[in-house]
Short mmCIF file of C-alpha atoms in Angstrom, two decimals:
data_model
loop_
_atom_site.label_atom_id
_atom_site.label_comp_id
_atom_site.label_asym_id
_atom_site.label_seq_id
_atom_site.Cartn_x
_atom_site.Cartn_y
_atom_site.Cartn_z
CA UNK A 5 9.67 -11.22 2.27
CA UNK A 6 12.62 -8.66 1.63
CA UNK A 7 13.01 -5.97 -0.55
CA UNK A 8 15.94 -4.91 -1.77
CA UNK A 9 17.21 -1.48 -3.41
CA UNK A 10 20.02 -2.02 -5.85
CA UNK A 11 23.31 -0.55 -5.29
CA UNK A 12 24.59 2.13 -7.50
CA UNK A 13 27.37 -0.36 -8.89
CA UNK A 14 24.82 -3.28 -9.09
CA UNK A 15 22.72 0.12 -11.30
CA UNK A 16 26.11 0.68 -13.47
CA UNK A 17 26.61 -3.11 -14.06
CA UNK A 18 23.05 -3.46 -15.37
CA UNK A 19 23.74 -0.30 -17.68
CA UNK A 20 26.97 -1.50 -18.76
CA UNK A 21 25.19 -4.64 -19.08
CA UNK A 22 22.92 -3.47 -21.63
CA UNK A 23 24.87 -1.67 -23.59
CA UNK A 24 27.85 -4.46 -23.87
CA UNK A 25 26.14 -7.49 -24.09
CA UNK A 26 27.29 -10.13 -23.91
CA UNK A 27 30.27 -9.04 -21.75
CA UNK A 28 32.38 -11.35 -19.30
CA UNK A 29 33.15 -10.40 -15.63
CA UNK A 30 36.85 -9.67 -16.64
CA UNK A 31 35.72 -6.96 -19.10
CA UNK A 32 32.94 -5.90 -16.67
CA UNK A 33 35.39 -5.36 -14.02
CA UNK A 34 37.77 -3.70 -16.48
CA UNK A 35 34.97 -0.91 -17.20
CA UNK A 36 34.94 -0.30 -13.51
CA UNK A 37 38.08 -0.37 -12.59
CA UNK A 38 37.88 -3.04 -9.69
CA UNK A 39 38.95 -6.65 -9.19
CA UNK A 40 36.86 -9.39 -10.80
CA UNK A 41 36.65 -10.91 -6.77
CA UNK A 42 35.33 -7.35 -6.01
CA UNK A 43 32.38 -7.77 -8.47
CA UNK A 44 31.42 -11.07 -7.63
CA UNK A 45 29.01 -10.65 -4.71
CA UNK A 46 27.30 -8.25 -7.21
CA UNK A 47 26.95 -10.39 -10.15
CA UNK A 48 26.26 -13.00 -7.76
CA UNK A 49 22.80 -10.95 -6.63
CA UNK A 50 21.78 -9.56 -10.17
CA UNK A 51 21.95 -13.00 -11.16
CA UNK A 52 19.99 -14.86 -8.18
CA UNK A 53 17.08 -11.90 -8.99
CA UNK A 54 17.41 -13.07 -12.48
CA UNK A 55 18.04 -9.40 -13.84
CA UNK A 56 21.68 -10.72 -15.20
CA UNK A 57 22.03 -14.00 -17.23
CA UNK A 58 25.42 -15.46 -16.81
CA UNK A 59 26.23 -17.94 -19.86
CA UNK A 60 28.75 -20.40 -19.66
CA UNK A 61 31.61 -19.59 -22.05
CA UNK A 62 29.72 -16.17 -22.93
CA UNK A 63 29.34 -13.79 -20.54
CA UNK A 64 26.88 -11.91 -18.98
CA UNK A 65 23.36 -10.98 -20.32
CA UNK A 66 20.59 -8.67 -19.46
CA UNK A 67 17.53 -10.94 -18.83
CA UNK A 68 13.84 -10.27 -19.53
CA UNK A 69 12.21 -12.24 -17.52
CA UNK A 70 13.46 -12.04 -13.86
CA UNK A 71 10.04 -14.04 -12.81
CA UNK A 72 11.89 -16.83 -13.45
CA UNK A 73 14.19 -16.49 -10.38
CA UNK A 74 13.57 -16.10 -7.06
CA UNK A 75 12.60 -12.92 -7.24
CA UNK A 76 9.13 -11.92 -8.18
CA UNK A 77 6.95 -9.06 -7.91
CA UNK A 78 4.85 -10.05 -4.79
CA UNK A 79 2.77 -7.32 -5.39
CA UNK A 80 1.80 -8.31 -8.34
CA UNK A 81 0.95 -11.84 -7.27
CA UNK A 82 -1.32 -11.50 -4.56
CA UNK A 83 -4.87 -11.71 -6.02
CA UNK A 84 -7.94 -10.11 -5.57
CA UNK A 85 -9.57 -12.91 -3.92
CA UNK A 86 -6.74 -13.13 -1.22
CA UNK A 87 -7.40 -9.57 0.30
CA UNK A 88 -11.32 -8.86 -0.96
CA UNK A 89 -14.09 -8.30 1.89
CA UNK A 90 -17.18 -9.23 1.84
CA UNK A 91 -19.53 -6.45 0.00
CA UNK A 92 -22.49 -4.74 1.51
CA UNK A 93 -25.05 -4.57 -1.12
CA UNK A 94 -29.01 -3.24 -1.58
CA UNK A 95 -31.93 -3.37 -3.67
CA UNK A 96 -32.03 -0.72 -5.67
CA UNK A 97 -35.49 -0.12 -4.98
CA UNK A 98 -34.36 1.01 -0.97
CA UNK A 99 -34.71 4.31 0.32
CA UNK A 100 -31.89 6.95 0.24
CA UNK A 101 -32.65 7.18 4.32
CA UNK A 102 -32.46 3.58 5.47
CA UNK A 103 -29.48 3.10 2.45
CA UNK A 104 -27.74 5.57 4.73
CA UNK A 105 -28.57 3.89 7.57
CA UNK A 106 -27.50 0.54 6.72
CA UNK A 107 -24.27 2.29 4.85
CA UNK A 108 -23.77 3.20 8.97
CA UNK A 109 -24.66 0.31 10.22
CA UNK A 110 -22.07 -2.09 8.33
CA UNK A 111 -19.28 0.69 9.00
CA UNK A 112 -18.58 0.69 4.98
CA UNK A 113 -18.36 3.72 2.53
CA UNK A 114 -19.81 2.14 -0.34
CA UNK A 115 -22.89 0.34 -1.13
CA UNK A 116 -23.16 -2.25 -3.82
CA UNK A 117 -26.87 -1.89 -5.71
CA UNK A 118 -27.99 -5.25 -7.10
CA UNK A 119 -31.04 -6.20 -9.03
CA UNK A 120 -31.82 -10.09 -9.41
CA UNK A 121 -28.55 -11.03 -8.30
CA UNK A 122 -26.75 -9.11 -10.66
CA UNK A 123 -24.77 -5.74 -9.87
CA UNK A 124 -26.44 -2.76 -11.04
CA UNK A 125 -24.74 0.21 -9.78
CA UNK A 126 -23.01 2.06 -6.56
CA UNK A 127 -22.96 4.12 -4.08
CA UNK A 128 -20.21 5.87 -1.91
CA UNK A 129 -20.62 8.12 0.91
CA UNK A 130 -20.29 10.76 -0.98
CA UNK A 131 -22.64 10.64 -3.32
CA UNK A 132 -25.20 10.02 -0.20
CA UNK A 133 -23.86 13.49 1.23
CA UNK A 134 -24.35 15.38 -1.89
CA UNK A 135 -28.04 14.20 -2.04
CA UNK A 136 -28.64 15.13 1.50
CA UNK A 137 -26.99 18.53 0.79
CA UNK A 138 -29.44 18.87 -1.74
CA UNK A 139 -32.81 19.13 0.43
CA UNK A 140 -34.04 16.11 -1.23
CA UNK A 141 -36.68 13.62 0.68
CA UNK A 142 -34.79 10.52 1.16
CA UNK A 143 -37.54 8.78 2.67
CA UNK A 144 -39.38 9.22 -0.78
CA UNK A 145 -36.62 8.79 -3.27
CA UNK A 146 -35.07 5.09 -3.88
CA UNK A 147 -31.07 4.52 -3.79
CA UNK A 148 -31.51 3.42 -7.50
CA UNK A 149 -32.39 7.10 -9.09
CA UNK A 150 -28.82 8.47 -7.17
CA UNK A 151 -26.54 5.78 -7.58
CA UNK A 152 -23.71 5.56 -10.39
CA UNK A 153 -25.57 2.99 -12.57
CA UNK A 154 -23.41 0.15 -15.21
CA UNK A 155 -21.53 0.08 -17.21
CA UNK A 156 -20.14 3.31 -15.56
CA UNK A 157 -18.55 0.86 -12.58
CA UNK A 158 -15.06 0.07 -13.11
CA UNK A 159 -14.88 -3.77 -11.48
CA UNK A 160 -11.96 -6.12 -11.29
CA UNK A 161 -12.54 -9.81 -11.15
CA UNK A 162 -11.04 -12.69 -8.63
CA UNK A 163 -7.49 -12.93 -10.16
CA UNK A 164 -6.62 -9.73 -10.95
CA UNK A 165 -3.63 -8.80 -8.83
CA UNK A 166 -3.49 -6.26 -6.02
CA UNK A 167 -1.63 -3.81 -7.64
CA UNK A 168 -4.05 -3.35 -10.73
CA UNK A 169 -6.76 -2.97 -8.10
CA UNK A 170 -4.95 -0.56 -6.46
CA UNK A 171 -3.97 0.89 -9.61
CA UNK A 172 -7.94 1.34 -10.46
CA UNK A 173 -8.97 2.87 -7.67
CA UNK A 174 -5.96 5.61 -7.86
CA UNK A 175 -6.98 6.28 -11.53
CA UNK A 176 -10.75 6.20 -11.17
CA UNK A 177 -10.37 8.30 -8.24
CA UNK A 178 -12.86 5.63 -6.41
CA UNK A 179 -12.73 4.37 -2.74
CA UNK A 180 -13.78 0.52 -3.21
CA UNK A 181 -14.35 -1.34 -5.90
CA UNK A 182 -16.60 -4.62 -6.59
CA UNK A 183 -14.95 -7.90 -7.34
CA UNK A 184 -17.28 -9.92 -10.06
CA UNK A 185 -17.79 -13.12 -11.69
CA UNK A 186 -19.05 -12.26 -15.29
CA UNK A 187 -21.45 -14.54 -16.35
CA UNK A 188 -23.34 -14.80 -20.58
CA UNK A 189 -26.91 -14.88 -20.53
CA UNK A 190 -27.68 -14.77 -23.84
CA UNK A 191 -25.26 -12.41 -25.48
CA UNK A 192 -25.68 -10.03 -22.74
CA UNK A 193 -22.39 -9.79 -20.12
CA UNK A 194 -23.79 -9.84 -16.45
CA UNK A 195 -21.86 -9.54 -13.25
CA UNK A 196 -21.78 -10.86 -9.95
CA UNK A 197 -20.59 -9.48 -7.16
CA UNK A 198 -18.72 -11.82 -4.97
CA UNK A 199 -16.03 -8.97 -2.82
CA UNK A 200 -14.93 -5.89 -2.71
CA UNK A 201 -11.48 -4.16 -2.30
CA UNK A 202 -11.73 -0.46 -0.79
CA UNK A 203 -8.36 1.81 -0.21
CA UNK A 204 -8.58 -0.21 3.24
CA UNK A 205 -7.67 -3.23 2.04
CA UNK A 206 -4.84 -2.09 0.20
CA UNK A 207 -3.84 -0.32 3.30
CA UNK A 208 -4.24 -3.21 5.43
CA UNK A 209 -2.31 -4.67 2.64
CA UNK A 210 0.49 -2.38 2.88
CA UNK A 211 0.99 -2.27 6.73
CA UNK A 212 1.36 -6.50 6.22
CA UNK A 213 4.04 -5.95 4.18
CA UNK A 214 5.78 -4.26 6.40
CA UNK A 215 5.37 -6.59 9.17
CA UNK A 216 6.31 -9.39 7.03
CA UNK A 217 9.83 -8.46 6.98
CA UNK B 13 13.00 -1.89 -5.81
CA UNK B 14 12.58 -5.56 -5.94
CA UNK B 15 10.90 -7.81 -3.66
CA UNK B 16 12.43 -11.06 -2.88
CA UNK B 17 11.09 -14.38 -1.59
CA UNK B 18 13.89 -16.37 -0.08
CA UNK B 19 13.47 -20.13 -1.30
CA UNK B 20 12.73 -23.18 0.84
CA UNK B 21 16.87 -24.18 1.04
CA UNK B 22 17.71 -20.58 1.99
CA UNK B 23 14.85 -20.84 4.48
CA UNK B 24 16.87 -24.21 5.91
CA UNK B 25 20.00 -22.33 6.16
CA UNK B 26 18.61 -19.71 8.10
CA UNK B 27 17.13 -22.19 10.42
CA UNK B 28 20.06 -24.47 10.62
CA UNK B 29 22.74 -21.12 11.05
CA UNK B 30 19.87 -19.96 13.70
CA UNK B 31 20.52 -23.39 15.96
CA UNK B 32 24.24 -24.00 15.58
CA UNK B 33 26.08 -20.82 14.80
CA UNK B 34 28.44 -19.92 14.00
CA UNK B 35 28.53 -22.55 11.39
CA UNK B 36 30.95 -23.35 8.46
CA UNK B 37 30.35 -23.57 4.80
CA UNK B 38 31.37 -26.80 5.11
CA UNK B 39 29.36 -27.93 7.85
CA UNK B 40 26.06 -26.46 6.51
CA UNK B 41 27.10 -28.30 2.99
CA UNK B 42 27.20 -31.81 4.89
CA UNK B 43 24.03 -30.74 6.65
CA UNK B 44 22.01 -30.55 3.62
CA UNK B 45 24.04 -33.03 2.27
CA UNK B 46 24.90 -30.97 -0.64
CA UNK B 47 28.34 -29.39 -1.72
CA UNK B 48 29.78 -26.29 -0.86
CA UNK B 49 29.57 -25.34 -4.44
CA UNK B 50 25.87 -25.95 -4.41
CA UNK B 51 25.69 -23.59 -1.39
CA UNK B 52 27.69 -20.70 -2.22
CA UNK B 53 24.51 -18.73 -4.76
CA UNK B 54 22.42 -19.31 -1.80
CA UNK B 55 24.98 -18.17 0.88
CA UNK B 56 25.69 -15.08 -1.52
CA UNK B 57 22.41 -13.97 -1.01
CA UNK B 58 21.90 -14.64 2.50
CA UNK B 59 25.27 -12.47 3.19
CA UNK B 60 23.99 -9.45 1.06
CA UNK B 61 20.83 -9.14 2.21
CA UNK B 62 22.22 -8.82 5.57
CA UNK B 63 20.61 -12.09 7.45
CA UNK B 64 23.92 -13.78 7.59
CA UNK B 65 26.88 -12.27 8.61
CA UNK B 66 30.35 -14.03 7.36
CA UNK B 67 33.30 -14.36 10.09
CA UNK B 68 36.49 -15.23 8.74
CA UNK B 69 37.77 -18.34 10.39
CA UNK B 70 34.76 -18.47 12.69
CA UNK B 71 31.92 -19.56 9.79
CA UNK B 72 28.18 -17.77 9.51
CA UNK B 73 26.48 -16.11 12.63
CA UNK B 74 22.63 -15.02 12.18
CA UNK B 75 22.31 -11.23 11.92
CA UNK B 76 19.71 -8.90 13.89
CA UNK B 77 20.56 -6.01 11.55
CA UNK B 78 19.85 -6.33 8.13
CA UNK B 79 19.89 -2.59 7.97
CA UNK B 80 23.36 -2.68 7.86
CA UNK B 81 23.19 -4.09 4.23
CA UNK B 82 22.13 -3.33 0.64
CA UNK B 83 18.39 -4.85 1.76
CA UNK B 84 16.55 -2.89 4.31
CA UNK B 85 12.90 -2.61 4.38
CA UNK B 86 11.56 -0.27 1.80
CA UNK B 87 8.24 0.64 3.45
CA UNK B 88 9.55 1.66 6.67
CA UNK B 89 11.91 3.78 5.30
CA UNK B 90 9.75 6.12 3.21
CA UNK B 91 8.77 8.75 5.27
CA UNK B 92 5.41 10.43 6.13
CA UNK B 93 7.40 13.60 4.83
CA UNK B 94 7.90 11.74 1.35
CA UNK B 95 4.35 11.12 1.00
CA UNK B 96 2.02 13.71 2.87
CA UNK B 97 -0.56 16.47 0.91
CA UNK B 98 -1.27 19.39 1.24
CA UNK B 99 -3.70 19.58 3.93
CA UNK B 100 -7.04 21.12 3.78
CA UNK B 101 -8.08 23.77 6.69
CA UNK B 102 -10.80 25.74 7.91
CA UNK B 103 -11.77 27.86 11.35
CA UNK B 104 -13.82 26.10 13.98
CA UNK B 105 -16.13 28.99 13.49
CA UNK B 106 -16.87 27.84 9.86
CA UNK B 107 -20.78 26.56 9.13
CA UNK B 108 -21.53 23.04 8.25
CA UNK B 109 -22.65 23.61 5.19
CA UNK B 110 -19.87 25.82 4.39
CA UNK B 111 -17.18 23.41 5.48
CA UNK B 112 -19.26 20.57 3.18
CA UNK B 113 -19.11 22.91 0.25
CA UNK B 114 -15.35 23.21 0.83
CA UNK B 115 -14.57 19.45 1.37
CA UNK B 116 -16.83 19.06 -2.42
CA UNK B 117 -14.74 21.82 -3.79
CA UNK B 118 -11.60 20.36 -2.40
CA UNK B 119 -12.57 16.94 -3.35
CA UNK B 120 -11.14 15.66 -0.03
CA UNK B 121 -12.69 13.22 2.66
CA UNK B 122 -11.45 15.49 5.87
CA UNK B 123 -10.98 18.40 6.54
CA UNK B 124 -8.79 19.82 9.31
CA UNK B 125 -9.85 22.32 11.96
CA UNK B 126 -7.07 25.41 13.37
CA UNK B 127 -7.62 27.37 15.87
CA UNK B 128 -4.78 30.48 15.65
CA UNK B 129 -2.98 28.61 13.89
CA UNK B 130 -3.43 25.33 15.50
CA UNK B 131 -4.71 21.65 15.42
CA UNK B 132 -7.90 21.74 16.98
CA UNK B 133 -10.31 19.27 15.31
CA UNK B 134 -11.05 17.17 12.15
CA UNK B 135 -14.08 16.41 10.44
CA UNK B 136 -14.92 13.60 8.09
CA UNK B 137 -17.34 13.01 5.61
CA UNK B 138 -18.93 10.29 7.80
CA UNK B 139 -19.28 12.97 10.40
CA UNK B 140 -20.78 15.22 8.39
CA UNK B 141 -23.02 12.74 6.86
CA UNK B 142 -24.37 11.60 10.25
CA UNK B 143 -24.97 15.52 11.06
CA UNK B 144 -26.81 15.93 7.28
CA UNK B 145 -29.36 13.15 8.77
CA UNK B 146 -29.98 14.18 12.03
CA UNK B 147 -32.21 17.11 10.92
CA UNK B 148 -29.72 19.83 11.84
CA UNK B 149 -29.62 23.51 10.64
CA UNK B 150 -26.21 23.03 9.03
CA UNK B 151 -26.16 26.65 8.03
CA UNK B 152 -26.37 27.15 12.07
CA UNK B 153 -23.92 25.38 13.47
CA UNK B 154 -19.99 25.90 13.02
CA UNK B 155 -17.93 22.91 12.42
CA UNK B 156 -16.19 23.07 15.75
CA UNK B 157 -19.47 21.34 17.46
CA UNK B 158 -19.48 18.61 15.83
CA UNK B 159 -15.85 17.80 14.88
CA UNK B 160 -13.22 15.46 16.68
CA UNK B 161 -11.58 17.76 18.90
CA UNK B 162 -8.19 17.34 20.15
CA UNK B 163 -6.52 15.54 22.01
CA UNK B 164 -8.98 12.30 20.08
CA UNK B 165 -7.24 12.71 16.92
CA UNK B 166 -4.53 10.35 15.94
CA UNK B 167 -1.47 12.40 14.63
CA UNK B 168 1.65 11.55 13.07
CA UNK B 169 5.20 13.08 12.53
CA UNK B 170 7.23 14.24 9.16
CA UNK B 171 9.97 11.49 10.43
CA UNK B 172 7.48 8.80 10.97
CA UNK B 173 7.34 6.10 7.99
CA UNK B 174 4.79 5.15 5.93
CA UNK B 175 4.60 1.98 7.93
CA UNK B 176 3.41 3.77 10.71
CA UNK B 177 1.24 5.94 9.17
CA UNK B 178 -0.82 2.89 7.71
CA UNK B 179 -0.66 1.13 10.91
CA UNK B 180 -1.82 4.11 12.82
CA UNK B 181 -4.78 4.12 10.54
CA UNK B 182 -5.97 0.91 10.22
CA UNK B 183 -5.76 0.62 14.13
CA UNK B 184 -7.42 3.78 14.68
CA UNK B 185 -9.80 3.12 11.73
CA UNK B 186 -9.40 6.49 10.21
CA UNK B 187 -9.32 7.55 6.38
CA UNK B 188 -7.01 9.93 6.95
CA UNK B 189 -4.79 11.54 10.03
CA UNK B 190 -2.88 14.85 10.08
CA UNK B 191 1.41 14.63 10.08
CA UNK B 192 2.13 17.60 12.68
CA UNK B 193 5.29 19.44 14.24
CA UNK B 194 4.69 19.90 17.78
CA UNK B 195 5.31 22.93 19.48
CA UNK B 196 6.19 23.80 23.49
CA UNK B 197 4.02 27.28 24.38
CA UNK B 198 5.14 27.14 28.06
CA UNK B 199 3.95 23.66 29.30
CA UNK B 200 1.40 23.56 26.61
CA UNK B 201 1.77 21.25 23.35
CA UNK B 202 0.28 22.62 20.21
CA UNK B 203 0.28 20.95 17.08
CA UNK B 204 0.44 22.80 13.83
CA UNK B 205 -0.13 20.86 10.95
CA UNK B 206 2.18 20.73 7.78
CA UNK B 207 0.51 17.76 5.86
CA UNK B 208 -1.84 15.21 5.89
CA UNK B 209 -1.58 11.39 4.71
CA UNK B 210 -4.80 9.53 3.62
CA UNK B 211 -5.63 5.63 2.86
CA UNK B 212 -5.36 7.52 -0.86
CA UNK B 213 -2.06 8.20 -0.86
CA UNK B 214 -0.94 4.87 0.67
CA UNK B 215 -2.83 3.21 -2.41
CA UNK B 216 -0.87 5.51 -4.49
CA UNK B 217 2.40 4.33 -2.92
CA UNK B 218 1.17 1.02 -3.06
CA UNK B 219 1.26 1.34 -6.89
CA UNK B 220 4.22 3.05 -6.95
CA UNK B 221 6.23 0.16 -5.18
CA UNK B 222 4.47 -2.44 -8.55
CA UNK B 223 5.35 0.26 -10.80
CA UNK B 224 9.13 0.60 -9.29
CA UNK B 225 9.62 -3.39 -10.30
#
């Protein structure tokens, strides 16, 4: 994987590009003043990444859809289901106390609340601290009375790509999020939870990146 | 910022320039039994990201510096200096439940502990959830008993790049670590801190790289 920054020419040609369109290499490299042999190795990239479309007998296009080419938003391709962990989820009739305990235990900093098999609500480390701020007994009090219930859990499901997680969890100002298979029953929508993708996936994510190139 | 995947054939010619450089256009052509027409998109490419390297009269040579070229790795150029927040602080003197208070208030997952001006300790919300169960008077004890004191917390540098950071953190299995200057007070190093960098802001740079595309 490589990433590449465009050059401030390869920037102008794109603008010029636009503007001109269609335009041939000749006029291109009359605009700025070089040699068409100087502007090949450009035109020869921003066509590879598909952002240029050269047509025969033409000239030179700006193209909508570089997916095409070899060049592709990898962050927008890896899925869900390729970086999700497994979830840690509860009854919601457990105790706040042994919630906590268990929240320790698996080393997460959310818990997943289901009911029947089906995911009810959440919830994160810090709602735990709040409630043991707040003097209550949480040997006496279950984890469903504190826990963000549904529909107020923003989920993603198995092919959503990485960067709309990601992009989630920075808007929603959340640490993890569940990853769920809806299912009908009846006319009611209910979800299972089958992952979940916390901030440490996406850094885990992030640092692979970087050793993939 | 793109992201580029280099295609199976470009893949080849790495391999083949890898075994027999340097290597001519020509021979690589009759190599993949293809002509030197054929090759010349994918040689462009190789050249300007920097994997190849060209030699007039001598044919292509595999580079070890792609840095040299218009590709370079993105992620491990931004720096922690590009990406760091504000940093949230408090005296070692500060109660527990003070210093909880504060981290709600600040809406932050650590807080960071000075002494005279200096790094001393950090605190998490995992710490201070453990401390919330344990039974103790948190409007007894000041944060600096039960926070990470230095020299166990992981630090980074302004310089350092994001790749580090999220390296640094994932190994260490931290959500967030302080970026520091260090200062010489005789033979002593002290650390004052200038920033912080969270698994929160490495999702948000995560985004931004989709976004950029």
């Amino acid at each position: 994987m490589l990433l590449i920054r465009l050059s401030p020419r390869q920037k102008e040609i794109i603008k010029i590009v636009k503007e001109k369109q269609p335009i041939t290499s000749e006029q291109l490299a009359g605009k700025l003043s070089v040699t068409r042999a100087a502007l090949r190795p450009d035109l020869a990239i921003l066509t590879m990444t598909g952002i240029l479309e050269a047509r025969p007998k033409v000239g030179y296009i700006y193209s909508q859809k570089p997916s095409n080419s070899i060049v592709y938003d990898y962050i927008r391709n890896i899925k869900a289901k390729d970086i999700m962990s497994k979830p840690v989820v509860m009854e919601e009739e457990t105790k706040v106390y042994d919630a906590i305990i268990y929240l320790f235990l698996n080393d997460v900093g959310t818990l997943f609340i289901e009911n029947k098999g089906y995911l009810v609500g959440a919830v994160s480390r810090k709602d735990f601290l709040k409630i043991a701020m707040g003097g209550t007994d949480m040997n006496q009090v279950p984890v469903g009375v504190i826990m963000t219930r549904m529909p107020n859990i923003i989920c993603v499901e198995a092919e959503d790509s990485a960067y709309i997680v990601a992009k989630k969890i920075i808007e929603h100002e959340v640490d993890s999020l569940p990853v769920v298979e809806k299912i009908m029953e009846g006319n009611k929508e209910l979800y299972k939870i089958i992952g979940k993708i916390s901030k440490t996936n996406i850094t885990r994510l992030f640092v692979k990146l970087g050793d993939d190139v």
